[in-house]
Each structure stands twice: as C-alpha cells, then as structure tokens.
GROMACS .gro file of C-alpha atoms in nm:
model
  339
    1MET     CA    1   0.000   0.000   0.000
    2ASN     CA    2   0.129   0.344  -0.094
    3VAL     CA    3   0.081   0.540   0.227
    4TRP     CA    4   0.159   0.875   0.064
    5PHE     CA    5  -0.114   0.833  -0.195
    6PHE     CA    6  -0.360   0.739   0.077
    7LEU     CA    7  -0.265   1.029   0.306
    8GLY     CA    8  -0.264   1.274   0.013
    9GLY     CA    9  -0.612   1.163  -0.086
   10LEU     CA   10  -0.732   1.187   0.273
   11ALA     CA   11  -0.591   1.541   0.302
   12ALA     CA   12  -0.771   1.648  -0.018
   13ILE     CA   13  -1.099   1.501   0.107
   14VAL     CA   14  -1.072   1.667   0.448
   15PHE     CA   15  -0.973   2.005   0.300
   16THR     CA   16  -1.263   1.996   0.054
   17MET     CA   17  -1.517   1.912   0.322
   18ILE     CA   18  -1.383   2.176   0.562
   19ASP     CA   19  -1.409   2.438   0.289
   20ALA     CA   20  -1.759   2.327   0.190
   21LEU     CA   21  -1.886   2.309   0.547
   22ARG     CA   22  -1.734   2.640   0.645
   23THR     CA   23  -1.880   2.808   0.337
   24THR     CA   24  -2.230   2.664   0.371
   25LEU     CA   25  -2.280   2.620   0.745
   26ALA     CA   26  -2.041   2.847   0.938
   27VAL     CA   27  -2.163   3.205   0.995
   28ARG     CA   28  -1.824   3.366   0.940
   29GLY     CA   29  -1.765   3.395   0.568
   30GLY     CA   30  -1.637   3.146   0.311
   31GLY     CA   31  -1.376   2.877   0.344
   32PRO     CA   32  -1.015   2.930   0.232
   33LEU     CA   33  -1.063   2.784  -0.115
   34THR     CA   34  -1.398   2.952  -0.173
   35GLY     CA   35  -1.268   3.291  -0.066
   36GLN     CA   36  -0.957   3.281  -0.286
   37VAL     CA   37  -1.138   3.149  -0.593
   38ALA     CA   38  -1.425   3.398  -0.560
   39GLN     CA   39  -1.196   3.697  -0.515
   40GLY     CA   40  -0.970   3.588  -0.800
   41LEU     CA   41  -1.258   3.547  -1.045
   42TRP     CA   42  -1.415   3.876  -0.935
   43ARG     CA   43  -1.090   4.071  -0.980
   44GLY     CA   44  -1.052   3.926  -1.327
   45ALA     CA   45  -1.407   4.026  -1.415
   46GLN     CA   46  -1.344   4.375  -1.281
   47ARG     CA   47  -1.043   4.419  -1.509
   48LEU     CA   48  -1.254   4.327  -1.809
   49HIS     CA   49  -1.534   4.550  -1.683
   50ARG     CA   50  -1.301   4.850  -1.670
   51HIS     CA   51  -1.213   4.793  -2.037
   52THR     CA   52  -1.565   4.732  -2.163
   53GLY     CA   53  -1.756   4.970  -1.936
   54GLY     CA   54  -2.072   4.756  -1.940
   55HIS     CA   55  -2.219   4.556  -1.654
   56ARG     CA   56  -2.312   4.241  -1.846
   57LEU     CA   57  -2.011   4.041  -1.729
   58LEU     CA   58  -2.039   4.144  -1.364
   59ARG     CA   59  -2.411   4.065  -1.372
   60VAL     CA   60  -2.343   3.693  -1.428
   61MET     CA   61  -2.033   3.662  -1.210
   62GLY     CA   62  -2.223   3.566  -0.897
   63SER     CA   63  -2.360   3.257  -1.070
   64VAL     CA   64  -2.024   3.184  -1.238
   65ILE     CA   65  -1.838   3.202  -0.906
   66PHE     CA   66  -2.098   2.987  -0.730
   67LEU     CA   67  -2.090   2.715  -0.997
   68THR     CA   68  -1.708   2.726  -1.016
   69VAL     CA   69  -1.678   2.669  -0.641
   70ILE     CA   70  -1.922   2.376  -0.656
   71ALA     CA   71  -1.728   2.226  -0.949
   72LEU     CA   72  -1.401   2.258  -0.759
   73TRP     CA   73  -1.548   2.084  -0.456
   74ILE     CA   74  -1.667   1.797  -0.675
   75LEU     CA   75  -1.335   1.764  -0.860
   76MET     CA   76  -1.124   1.784  -0.544
   77LEU     CA   77  -1.336   1.522  -0.370
   78TRP     CA   78  -1.314   1.303  -0.678
   79GLY     CA   79  -0.936   1.349  -0.691
   80GLY     CA   80  -0.893   1.277  -0.321
   81TRP     CA   81  -1.087   0.951  -0.329
   82THR     CA   82  -0.913   0.850  -0.652
   83LEU     CA   83  -0.576   0.886  -0.475
   84ALA     CA   84  -0.706   0.672  -0.192
   85PHE     CA   85  -0.815   0.395  -0.430
   86LEU     CA   86  -0.481   0.418  -0.614
   87SER     CA   87  -0.288   0.352  -0.295
   88ALA     CA   88  -0.331  -0.026  -0.309
   89GLU     CA   89  -0.288  -0.245  -0.617
   90ASN     CA   90  -0.592  -0.462  -0.551
   91ALA     CA   91  -0.818  -0.192  -0.402
   92VAL     CA   92  -1.037  -0.198  -0.715
   93VAL     CA   93  -1.068  -0.488  -0.956
   94ALA     CA   94  -1.267  -0.572  -1.267
   95SER     CA   95  -1.572  -0.771  -1.160
   96ALA     CA   96  -1.550  -1.005  -1.458
   97THR     CA   97  -1.177  -1.094  -1.445
   98GLN     CA   98  -1.069  -0.984  -1.092
   99ALA     CA   99  -0.774  -0.806  -1.259
  100PRO     CA  100  -0.657  -0.488  -1.079
  101ALA     CA  101  -0.805  -0.176  -1.232
  102ASP     CA  102  -0.570   0.065  -1.411
  103PHE     CA  103  -0.547   0.438  -1.339
  104TRP     CA  104  -0.834   0.557  -1.558
  105SER     CA  105  -1.055   0.272  -1.448
  106ARG     CA  106  -1.008   0.381  -1.087
  107VAL     CA  107  -1.090   0.740  -1.179
  108TYR     CA  108  -1.404   0.608  -1.348
  109PHE     CA  109  -1.490   0.384  -1.051
  110THR     CA  110  -1.443   0.670  -0.802
  111GLY     CA  111  -1.665   0.906  -1.000
  112PHE     CA  112  -1.940   0.646  -1.028
  113THR     CA  113  -1.912   0.567  -0.658
  114LEU     CA  114  -1.928   0.931  -0.546
  115TYR     CA  115  -2.205   1.064  -0.766
  116THR     CA  116  -2.407   0.765  -0.892
  117LEU     CA  117  -2.489   0.412  -0.783
  118GLY     CA  118  -2.237   0.262  -1.027
  119ILE     CA  119  -2.295  -0.022  -1.272
  120GLY     CA  120  -2.082  -0.294  -1.113
  121ASP     CA  121  -1.813  -0.342  -1.381
  122TYR     CA  122  -1.546  -0.251  -1.122
  123VAL     CA  123  -1.573  -0.341  -0.754
  124PRO     CA  124  -1.368  -0.293  -0.437
  125GLN     CA  125  -1.176  -0.596  -0.317
  126GLY     CA  126  -1.152  -0.673   0.054
  127ALA     CA  127  -1.339  -0.547   0.358
  128LEU     CA  128  -1.136  -0.225   0.399
  129TRP     CA  129  -1.198  -0.105   0.046
  130GLN     CA  130  -1.563  -0.208   0.057
  131VAL     CA  131  -1.614   0.007   0.367
  132LEU     CA  132  -1.424   0.297   0.209
  133THR     CA  133  -1.638   0.267  -0.104
  134ALA     CA  134  -1.950   0.300   0.107
  135LEU     CA  135  -1.800   0.601   0.285
  136ALA     CA  136  -1.706   0.758  -0.049
  137SER     CA  137  -2.060   0.712  -0.178
  138LEU     CA  138  -2.202   0.873   0.136
  139ASN     CA  139  -1.948   1.157   0.112
  140GLY     CA  140  -2.037   1.234  -0.250
  141LEU     CA  141  -2.410   1.226  -0.182
  142PHE     CA  142  -2.368   1.457   0.117
  143LEU     CA  143  -2.161   1.712  -0.078
  144VAL     CA  144  -2.398   1.727  -0.375
  145THR     CA  145  -2.701   1.758  -0.146
  146LEU     CA  146  -2.527   2.030   0.055
  147ALA     CA  147  -2.445   2.227  -0.260
  148LEU     CA  148  -2.797   2.202  -0.402
  149THR     CA  149  -2.966   2.301  -0.077
  150TYR     CA  150  -2.726   2.597  -0.051
  151LEU     CA  151  -2.821   2.725  -0.396
  152VAL     CA  152  -3.185   2.813  -0.327
  153PRO     CA  153  -3.130   3.045  -0.027
  154VAL     CA  154  -2.841   3.218  -0.205
  155VAL     CA  155  -3.064   3.308  -0.499
  156SER     CA  156  -3.336   3.421  -0.258
  157ALA     CA  157  -3.088   3.633  -0.063
  158ALA     CA  158  -2.968   3.797  -0.385
  159ALA     CA  159  -3.326   3.891  -0.473
  160GLN     CA  160  -3.381   4.037  -0.125
  161GLU     CA  161  -3.055   4.231  -0.157
  162HIS     CA  162  -3.187   4.396  -0.473
  163GLN     CA  163  -3.516   4.461  -0.296
  164LEU     CA  164  -3.334   4.641  -0.013
  165ALA     CA  165  -3.145   4.854  -0.264
  166GLY     CA  166  -3.470   4.942  -0.439
  167THR     CA  167  -3.635   5.037  -0.110
  168ILE     CA  168  -3.351   5.279  -0.035
  169ALA     CA  169  -3.371   5.415  -0.391
  170ASP     CA  170  -3.740   5.489  -0.334
  171LEU     CA  171  -3.634   5.740  -0.067
  172GLY     CA  172  -3.427   5.919  -0.330
  173ALA     CA  173  -3.190   5.836  -0.612
  174THR     CA  174  -2.919   6.065  -0.473
  175PRO     CA  175  -2.835   6.198  -0.126
  176GLU     CA  176  -2.966   6.539  -0.229
  177GLU     CA  177  -3.297   6.389  -0.339
  178ILE     CA  178  -3.336   6.206  -0.005
  179ILE     CA  179  -3.268   6.530   0.182
  180GLU     CA  180  -3.507   6.728  -0.037
  181ARG     CA  181  -3.789   6.477   0.017
  182ALA     CA  182  -3.724   6.449   0.392
  183TRP     CA  183  -3.717   6.826   0.454
  184THR     CA  184  -4.056   6.957   0.563
  185GLY     CA  185  -3.964   7.324   0.570
  186ASP     CA  186  -3.880   7.333   0.938
  187GLY     CA  187  -3.728   6.989   1.012
  188PHE     CA  188  -3.696   6.622   0.919
  189GLU     CA  189  -3.982   6.485   1.129
  190GLY     CA  190  -4.086   6.212   0.888
  191LEU     CA  191  -3.741   6.071   0.821
  192GLY     CA  192  -3.741   5.832   1.116
  193GLN     CA  193  -4.045   5.634   1.002
  194HIS     CA  194  -3.872   5.561   0.670
  195LEU     CA  195  -3.540   5.466   0.828
  196ALA     CA  196  -3.682   5.232   1.092
  197PRO     CA  197  -3.770   4.940   0.857
  198LEU     CA  198  -3.437   4.975   0.677
  199ILE     CA  199  -3.234   4.911   0.992
  200SER     CA  200  -3.338   4.546   1.032
  201SER     CA  201  -3.302   4.490   0.657
  202ILE     CA  202  -2.945   4.623   0.657
  203GLU     CA  203  -2.858   4.413   0.962
  204LEU     CA  204  -3.005   4.106   0.793
  205HIS     CA  205  -2.813   4.186   0.475
  206ASN     CA  206  -2.496   4.198   0.685
  207GLN     CA  207  -2.562   3.854   0.834
  208ARG     CA  208  -2.649   3.704   0.495
  209HIS     CA  209  -2.305   3.805   0.371
  210LEU     CA  210  -2.155   3.587   0.643
  211ILE     CA  211  -2.396   3.298   0.590
  212TYR     CA  212  -2.374   3.311   0.208
  213PRO     CA  213  -2.031   3.462   0.125
  214VAL     CA  214  -2.084   3.420  -0.249
  215LEU     CA  215  -2.374   3.667  -0.218
  216HIS     CA  216  -2.121   3.951  -0.227
  217TYR     CA  217  -2.056   3.877  -0.594
  218PHE     CA  218  -2.417   3.889  -0.714
  219HIS     CA  219  -2.410   4.217  -0.904
  220SER     CA  220  -2.702   4.426  -1.025
  221ALA     CA  221  -2.662   4.596  -1.362
  222GLU     CA  222  -2.919   4.860  -1.265
  223ALA     CA  223  -2.819   5.146  -1.034
  224ARG     CA  224  -3.159   5.139  -0.867
  225THR     CA  225  -3.104   4.784  -0.738
  226ALA     CA  226  -2.726   4.807  -0.683
  227ILE     CA  227  -2.688   4.763  -0.307
  228SER     CA  228  -2.346   4.929  -0.280
  229VAL     CA  229  -2.460   5.245  -0.458
  230ASN     CA  230  -2.777   5.281  -0.255
  231ILE     CA  231  -2.612   5.212   0.081
  232ALA     CA  232  -2.365   5.490  -0.006
  233VAL     CA  233  -2.648   5.722  -0.114
  234LEU     CA  234  -2.829   5.671   0.216
  235ASP     CA  235  -2.518   5.709   0.428
  236GLU     CA  236  -2.404   6.025   0.251
  237ALA     CA  237  -2.749   6.179   0.299
  238LEU     CA  238  -2.745   6.100   0.670
  239THR     CA  239  -2.389   6.230   0.706
  240LEU     CA  240  -2.476   6.556   0.533
  241ILE     CA  241  -2.780   6.603   0.755
  242ALA     CA  242  -2.598   6.507   1.075
  243GLU     CA  243  -2.291   6.724   1.014
  244GLY     CA  244  -2.428   7.003   0.795
  245ALA     CA  245  -2.778   7.085   0.918
  246ALA     CA  246  -2.800   7.336   1.203
  247PRO     CA  247  -2.866   7.180   1.547
  248GLY     CA  248  -3.211   7.337   1.563
  249VAL     CA  249  -3.340   7.152   1.257
  250ARG     CA  250  -3.138   6.833   1.236
  251PRO     CA  251  -3.323   6.517   1.348
  252ALA     CA  252  -3.257   6.366   1.688
  253SER     CA  253  -2.969   6.122   1.707
  254LEU     CA  254  -3.211   5.839   1.788
  255THR     CA  255  -3.374   5.897   1.450
  256THR     CA  256  -3.065   5.860   1.232
  257GLN     CA  257  -2.796   5.692   1.443
  258PRO     CA  258  -2.940   5.337   1.443
  259ALA     CA  259  -2.936   5.337   1.061
  260ARG     CA  260  -2.582   5.475   1.060
  261ASP     CA  261  -2.476   5.208   1.309
  262ALA     CA  262  -2.627   4.935   1.091
  263ILE     CA  263  -2.433   5.066   0.791
  264ALA     CA  264  -2.117   5.087   1.002
  265GLY     CA  265  -2.161   4.719   1.095
  266LEU     CA  266  -2.199   4.628   0.729
  267LEU     CA  267  -1.886   4.822   0.635
  268SER     CA  268  -1.689   4.659   0.916
  269MET     CA  269  -1.788   4.312   0.796
  270LEU     CA  270  -1.700   4.403   0.437
  271GLN     CA  271  -1.358   4.530   0.545
  272GLN     CA  272  -1.286   4.205   0.727
  273GLN     CA  273  -1.399   3.980   0.444
  274TYR     CA  274  -1.402   4.156   0.107
  275ILE     CA  275  -1.269   4.509   0.066
  276GLU     CA  276  -0.989   4.741   0.168
  277PRO     CA  277  -1.046   5.115   0.227
  278ALA     CA  278  -0.992   5.341  -0.071
  279GLU     CA  279  -0.669   5.540  -0.065
  280ALA     CA  280  -0.859   5.865  -0.015
  281PRO     CA  281  -1.218   5.949   0.083
  282PRO     CA  282  -1.445   6.105  -0.177
  283ALA     CA  283  -1.466   6.483  -0.185
  284PRO     CA  284  -1.697   6.612   0.090
  285PRO     CA  285  -2.042   6.718  -0.028
  286SER     CA  286  -2.103   7.092  -0.034
  287LEU     CA  287  -2.317   7.272   0.222
  288ASP     CA  288  -2.475   7.444  -0.076
  289LEU     CA  289  -2.683   7.128  -0.124
  290LEU     CA  290  -2.861   7.201   0.203
  291GLU     CA  291  -2.878   7.577   0.160
  292ALA     CA  292  -3.033   7.538  -0.185
  293HIS     CA  293  -3.338   7.382  -0.018
  294GLY     CA  294  -3.362   7.642   0.255
  295ILE     CA  295  -3.211   7.421   0.526
  296PRO     CA  296  -3.019   7.616   0.794
  297THR     CA  297  -2.658   7.496   0.819
  298VAL     CA  298  -2.362   7.503   1.056
  299ASP     CA  299  -2.060   7.718   0.971
  300ALA     CA  300  -1.803   7.589   0.723
  301ALA     CA  301  -1.533   7.512   0.984
  302THR     CA  302  -1.771   7.306   1.199
  303TYR     CA  303  -1.893   7.118   0.894
  304ARG     CA  304  -1.542   7.045   0.771
  305GLN     CA  305  -1.443   6.912   1.114
  306GLY     CA  306  -1.753   6.693   1.126
  307ILE     CA  307  -1.694   6.547   0.781
  308GLU     CA  308  -1.328   6.475   0.860
  309ALA     CA  309  -1.443   6.260   1.152
  310HIS     CA  310  -1.602   6.026   0.896
  311THR     CA  311  -1.293   5.989   0.675
  312ASP     CA  312  -1.240   5.617   0.740
  313ARG     CA  313  -1.608   5.542   0.696
  314ARG     CA  314  -1.625   5.728   0.365
  315ARG     CA  315  -1.309   5.554   0.239
  316LEU     CA  316  -1.484   5.222   0.300
  317LEU     CA  317  -1.801   5.342   0.129
  318ARG     CA  318  -1.603   5.450  -0.174
  319ALA     CA  319  -1.422   5.114  -0.186
  320TYR     CA  320  -1.754   4.929  -0.155
  321VAL     CA  321  -1.903   5.117  -0.449
  322GLU     CA  322  -1.597   5.088  -0.672
  323GLN     CA  323  -1.529   4.724  -0.588
  324ASP     CA  324  -1.886   4.653  -0.698
  325GLY     CA  325  -1.810   4.791  -1.044
  326TRP     CA  326  -1.961   5.139  -1.003
  327SER     CA  327  -1.803   5.484  -0.978
  328TRP     CA  328  -1.847   5.727  -0.689
  329ASP     CA  329  -2.006   5.974  -0.933
  330GLN     CA  330  -2.300   5.733  -0.951
  331VAL     CA  331  -2.376   5.808  -0.585
  332TRP     CA  332  -2.426   6.180  -0.637
  333GLN     CA  333  -2.549   6.199  -0.994
  334HIS     CA  334  -2.903   6.099  -1.081
  335PRO     CA  335  -2.850   5.745  -1.214
  336GLN     CA  336  -2.944   5.595  -1.542
  337ARG     CA  337  -3.194   5.326  -1.453
  338SER     CA  338  -3.005   5.058  -1.642
  339ALA     CA  339  -2.644   5.008  -1.742
   0.00000   0.00000   0.00000
C-alpha cells in the first residue's frame, strides 16, 4: 500500500469538506478555497469590466463564481478519493476478471461511486476497500445535497438584496434627493419612520453576507437595485444632515444613528472579508446642497471638522461602491436606470 497516496487523498478530502462546510454552514464567511477562488474570479471580471464599461459580465459573475466553487469541490473530492483507491494495487478490480483496475478505471470507478450508484463493472476488493467505497458514496451524496440546498437560499438572498437597494432608492436616487424629500420646511420629522424598517433589513443583509459569502458577488446591472450604490447614497445623505444641518433643525440622534450604526456594521464586515479602504475618501459634499433647499446649516469650519471625523467610513463606502463595479459619481449623480 502506498501510504503517501492514501494520506494525500485523505488530506484532499478533508480540505474539501472543511471548505464546503465552512462556506455553507459556518456564519463567518467562506472557506479558504472559496474565498480565494471567488476573489480571483471577481478581480478578473473587474479588469474586463473597466475595459468594456458595461455591466453584463459582472451581472453573471455571482452565478459563475458559485458554480465554479461547486465544481471545484466535486473535482477535489473526486481526486482525493481517486488517490485513496490508487494507494493499493488490488483496491479496485474488474468484476469479470478480478484483474486490478488501471489508473483511468479507478478514476471512473471513483466518479461512479461518489455521484451515482455505479454499474458494477469494477468493484472494491476486501473489507477495507468495501467500507471505504460505502463512505465515499455517502461523502459524495452529502456534498452534492449540501451544494444544491445551498443554492436556493443564495438566490433568494440575492433577490432580497436587490429589494433592499430598491427600497432605499425609493427614498431618493441621490443623497440630495433624499434630503429634499425628507425636509418639511422646518425639520426632518418624517425621516425616522422611513429609516426604521431599513435598519433590520441592513442588519439582515450583513448577516447574509456571512452565511452566504458568495452573495457579495451577485451584481445588479441597474443602479436602482445596486446595493453598494444605494447604501452609499443613504449614508451620505445621513452624514450631510448630521454634520451640515443646524442643530435646531437636524433630526434627533435616535432617529438617524441606528441606521448609521447598521451601515457601520456592514462596512466593518466588508472590510474584514471583502474590501480594503480606498486610498482617499471622496470629496466632501457641499453645504450648498442644504442651503439650496432652505435648510439652515452650521458654519463651514464646523462642517469640515464633522466630515473629517467620517474619513475612514467614507473611504470604505467608496471602496464598496468601486469594488462593486460602479463609480463614486454614480452616488451623487441621478443614475441611469439601467447600465
């Protein structure tokens, strides 16, 4: 028996199952293989996106990444069990002649064992290999079932992500539009009732990223349903109100801070798992945006100091938008409804 073949196969099987279980069951992001493959494919798609300018490629990358990861799990499990069955000369034999199977016959036998019931032309010889064949069959069935049951909630979560983005967009397509609609002429009294339902949705979106790490790569080709753009739009509006509006008219902290905290939690998770802060924050929005709608403002020095306190947050927001294939201009310019 070739111990190295057997141990190598066992290592491949264990690594594959750890990655699959961590990706599908652990609430802490994807496994090591899933994370590296997903990020590599996404970066490649982004390079092509920058050359073409369209969103068609990014729109399908979530599905491409998901299916690629599943295919890698299947191939690695197949390879691992093949190495195990190659480790002994008489581990697999032809049922008709009892002659030891050659390399390709063992590859064929392993694939049939893992993912079908087999047809009996090759069989394991001896109690050890019979037990391992049964374990391999159970292992393959478990992995395929796990992958298929993981698919449905991922697709559902992607649809709910687009729904959340659309709900934010209904408040306003740009930060200025949100502010204009929220301003009543003497305050922002109605803003809280619109923010309240968004808080739980943003928190849930955060948790879904950890439960379904591939969700991060499901891209919307429409600005209205692009979650990164609309999270940035909402946060910029709340920042401008909180730091730019005069204390007498700005909403109470309890009205806006829970939503800002939910967004901060999302950005923190993204920084840990997916993005790095942009080199510089976007240019601060002008107080003129508030004054144009008759909203009393703080003085320029106070506003500048307040905005500077959010530098790290705004660097993350910019990175989130740009890593998702959009430009920061999309946040402040009235978007085209499709791209």
